[in-house]
GROMACS .gro file of C-alpha atoms in nm:
model
  145
    1UNK     CA    1  -2.626   0.700  -4.676
    2UNK     CA    2  -2.597   1.053  -4.553
    3UNK     CA    3  -2.871   1.187  -4.778
    4UNK     CA    4  -3.248   1.213  -4.754
    5UNK     CA    5  -3.480   0.945  -4.897
    6UNK     CA    6  -3.598   1.216  -5.139
    7UNK     CA    7  -3.246   1.275  -5.273
    8UNK     CA    8  -3.188   0.902  -5.316
    9UNK     CA    9  -3.521   0.852  -5.496
   10UNK     CA   10  -3.434   1.144  -5.726
   11UNK     CA   11  -3.108   0.967  -5.818
   12UNK     CA   12  -3.332   0.709  -5.990
   13UNK     CA   13  -3.601   0.945  -6.121
   14UNK     CA   14  -3.387   1.226  -6.266
   15UNK     CA   15  -3.300   1.181  -6.635
   16UNK     CA   16  -2.928   1.115  -6.680
   17UNK     CA   17  -2.856   1.045  -6.312
   18UNK     CA   18  -2.847   0.665  -6.332
   19UNK     CA   19  -2.594   0.680  -6.616
   20UNK     CA   20  -2.358   0.843  -6.368
   21UNK     CA   21  -2.396   0.616  -6.064
   22UNK     CA   22  -2.556   0.281  -6.163
   23UNK     CA   23  -2.273   0.122  -6.367
   24UNK     CA   24  -2.029  -0.079  -6.155
   25UNK     CA   25  -1.672   0.052  -6.156
   26UNK     CA   26  -1.568  -0.160  -6.454
   27UNK     CA   27  -1.849  -0.027  -6.677
   28UNK     CA   28  -2.000   0.288  -6.825
   29UNK     CA   29  -2.371   0.351  -6.873
   30UNK     CA   30  -2.590   0.487  -7.150
   31UNK     CA   31  -2.964   0.538  -7.113
   32UNK     CA   32  -3.135   0.436  -7.438
   33UNK     CA   33  -3.493   0.507  -7.325
   34UNK     CA   34  -3.614   0.662  -6.998
   35UNK     CA   35  -3.971   0.685  -6.868
   36UNK     CA   36  -3.967   0.679  -6.488
   37UNK     CA   37  -4.333   0.627  -6.403
   38UNK     CA   38  -4.509   0.335  -6.237
   39UNK     CA   39  -4.586   0.076  -6.504
   40UNK     CA   40  -4.335   0.226  -6.746
   41UNK     CA   41  -3.986   0.122  -6.856
   42UNK     CA   42  -3.635   0.235  -6.918
   43UNK     CA   43  -3.366   0.072  -7.132
   44UNK     CA   44  -3.000   0.094  -7.047
   45UNK     CA   45  -2.671  -0.027  -7.192
   46UNK     CA   46  -2.373  -0.099  -6.966
   47UNK     CA   47  -2.044  -0.118  -7.156
   48UNK     CA   48  -1.732  -0.283  -7.016
   49UNK     CA   49  -1.432  -0.050  -6.993
   50UNK     CA   50  -1.194  -0.344  -7.045
   51UNK     CA   51  -1.354  -0.526  -7.335
   52UNK     CA   52  -1.239  -0.883  -7.283
   53UNK     CA   53  -1.392  -1.137  -7.518
   54UNK     CA   54  -1.710  -1.302  -7.398
   55UNK     CA   55  -1.762  -1.076  -7.097
   56UNK     CA   56  -2.100  -0.922  -7.183
   57UNK     CA   57  -2.449  -1.069  -7.179
   58UNK     CA   58  -2.581  -0.894  -7.490
   59UNK     CA   59  -2.254  -0.878  -7.683
   60UNK     CA   60  -1.890  -0.932  -7.594
   61UNK     CA   61  -1.859  -0.566  -7.493
   62UNK     CA   62  -2.187  -0.475  -7.323
   63UNK     CA   63  -2.502  -0.570  -7.134
   64UNK     CA   64  -2.833  -0.422  -7.241
   65UNK     CA   65  -3.145  -0.445  -7.030
   66UNK     CA   66  -3.508  -0.341  -7.032
   67UNK     CA   67  -3.634  -0.245  -6.686
   68UNK     CA   68  -4.004  -0.232  -6.605
   69UNK     CA   69  -4.122  -0.032  -6.303
   70UNK     CA   70  -4.425  -0.221  -6.165
   71UNK     CA   71  -4.438  -0.029  -5.835
   72UNK     CA   72  -4.305   0.309  -5.727
   73UNK     CA   73  -4.357   0.462  -5.384
   74UNK     CA   74  -4.190   0.803  -5.411
   75UNK     CA   75  -3.908   0.850  -5.162
   76UNK     CA   76  -3.964   0.503  -5.013
   77UNK     CA   77  -3.960   0.208  -5.258
   78UNK     CA   78  -3.870   0.121  -5.618
   79UNK     CA   79  -3.954  -0.218  -5.767
   80UNK     CA   80  -3.783  -0.315  -6.091
   81UNK     CA   81  -3.823  -0.611  -6.325
   82UNK     CA   82  -3.498  -0.647  -6.522
   83UNK     CA   83  -3.481  -0.840  -6.847
   84UNK     CA   84  -3.135  -0.881  -7.001
   85UNK     CA   85  -3.113  -0.888  -7.380
   86UNK     CA   86  -2.915  -1.204  -7.451
   87UNK     CA   87  -2.913  -1.508  -7.678
   88UNK     CA   88  -2.759  -1.710  -7.394
   89UNK     CA   89  -3.025  -1.912  -7.205
   90UNK     CA   90  -2.821  -1.866  -6.885
   91UNK     CA   91  -2.942  -1.503  -6.877
   92UNK     CA   92  -3.310  -1.577  -6.943
   93UNK     CA   93  -3.580  -1.476  -6.701
   94UNK     CA   94  -3.680  -1.160  -6.526
   95UNK     CA   95  -3.472  -1.050  -6.231
   96UNK     CA   96  -3.667  -0.860  -5.967
   97UNK     CA   97  -3.494  -0.579  -5.778
   98UNK     CA   98  -3.653  -0.404  -5.480
   99UNK     CA   99  -3.494  -0.088  -5.341
  100UNK     CA  100  -3.621   0.063  -5.015
  101UNK     CA  101  -3.525   0.389  -4.846
  102UNK     CA  102  -3.586   0.427  -4.472
  103UNK     CA  103  -3.510   0.752  -4.287
  104UNK     CA  104  -3.249   0.718  -4.014
  105UNK     CA  105  -3.085   0.962  -3.771
  106UNK     CA  106  -2.782   1.017  -3.992
  107UNK     CA  107  -2.952   0.993  -4.333
  108UNK     CA  108  -3.119   0.696  -4.500
  109UNK     CA  109  -3.088   0.320  -4.479
  110UNK     CA  110  -3.092   0.184  -4.834
  111UNK     CA  111  -3.179  -0.182  -4.882
  112UNK     CA  112  -3.167  -0.361  -5.216
  113UNK     CA  113  -3.295  -0.713  -5.272
  114UNK     CA  114  -3.243  -0.914  -5.591
  115UNK     CA  115  -3.465  -1.210  -5.673
  116UNK     CA  116  -3.460  -1.457  -5.963
  117UNK     CA  117  -3.106  -1.359  -6.061
  118UNK     CA  118  -3.028  -1.537  -6.390
  119UNK     CA  119  -2.816  -1.851  -6.347
  120UNK     CA  120  -2.545  -1.706  -6.575
  121UNK     CA  121  -2.466  -1.430  -6.323
  122UNK     CA  122  -2.217  -1.567  -6.073
  123UNK     CA  123  -2.313  -1.476  -5.713
  124UNK     CA  124  -1.969  -1.329  -5.635
  125UNK     CA  125  -1.981  -1.112  -5.950
  126UNK     CA  126  -2.334  -0.998  -5.872
  127UNK     CA  127  -2.239  -0.910  -5.515
  128UNK     CA  128  -1.929  -0.717  -5.631
  129UNK     CA  129  -2.133  -0.530  -5.893
  130UNK     CA  130  -2.405  -0.441  -5.643
  131UNK     CA  131  -2.148  -0.321  -5.389
  132UNK     CA  132  -1.984  -0.102  -5.654
  133UNK     CA  133  -2.323   0.039  -5.759
  134UNK     CA  134  -2.417   0.114  -5.397
  135UNK     CA  135  -2.081   0.283  -5.340
  136UNK     CA  136  -2.140   0.492  -5.654
  137UNK     CA  137  -2.494   0.582  -5.540
  138UNK     CA  138  -2.362   0.684  -5.198
  139UNK     CA  139  -2.098   0.912  -5.352
  140UNK     CA  140  -2.355   1.057  -5.595
  141UNK     CA  141  -2.621   1.145  -5.335
  142UNK     CA  142  -2.379   1.257  -5.065
  143UNK     CA  143  -2.210   1.493  -5.312
  144UNK     CA  144  -2.521   1.611  -5.499
  145UNK     CA  145  -2.802   1.541  -5.256
   0.00000   0.00000   0.00000
């Protein structure tokens, strides 16, 4: 991304920013609780724009998740533990997301790794959602950062 590691980290840390870039293209975001400190949490709802029956994890129309921040290295690394609110056992468990930001000649190399992805999330859907989110983050930081 053609932005500094600081600008990319701020896209996570700034209240209201994630609502603008985190939701994949087929969703909108609403931050329900936000405390961006190591050991703290935030809670977010992602609502499907096209509300087809049975699409969401929490309800038919949306996914809601609690995200714990076990480790933050400002401007370098963000570790997240994501717990989806769902009655469906296919979405049980805590997904671990690790974001790293490495300075490069033309900006920053952003790497995201997802571990323990719930079985109910199809790999192709997860990959498409992550690509959309990364595209959104790129546009956000290159425009604003």
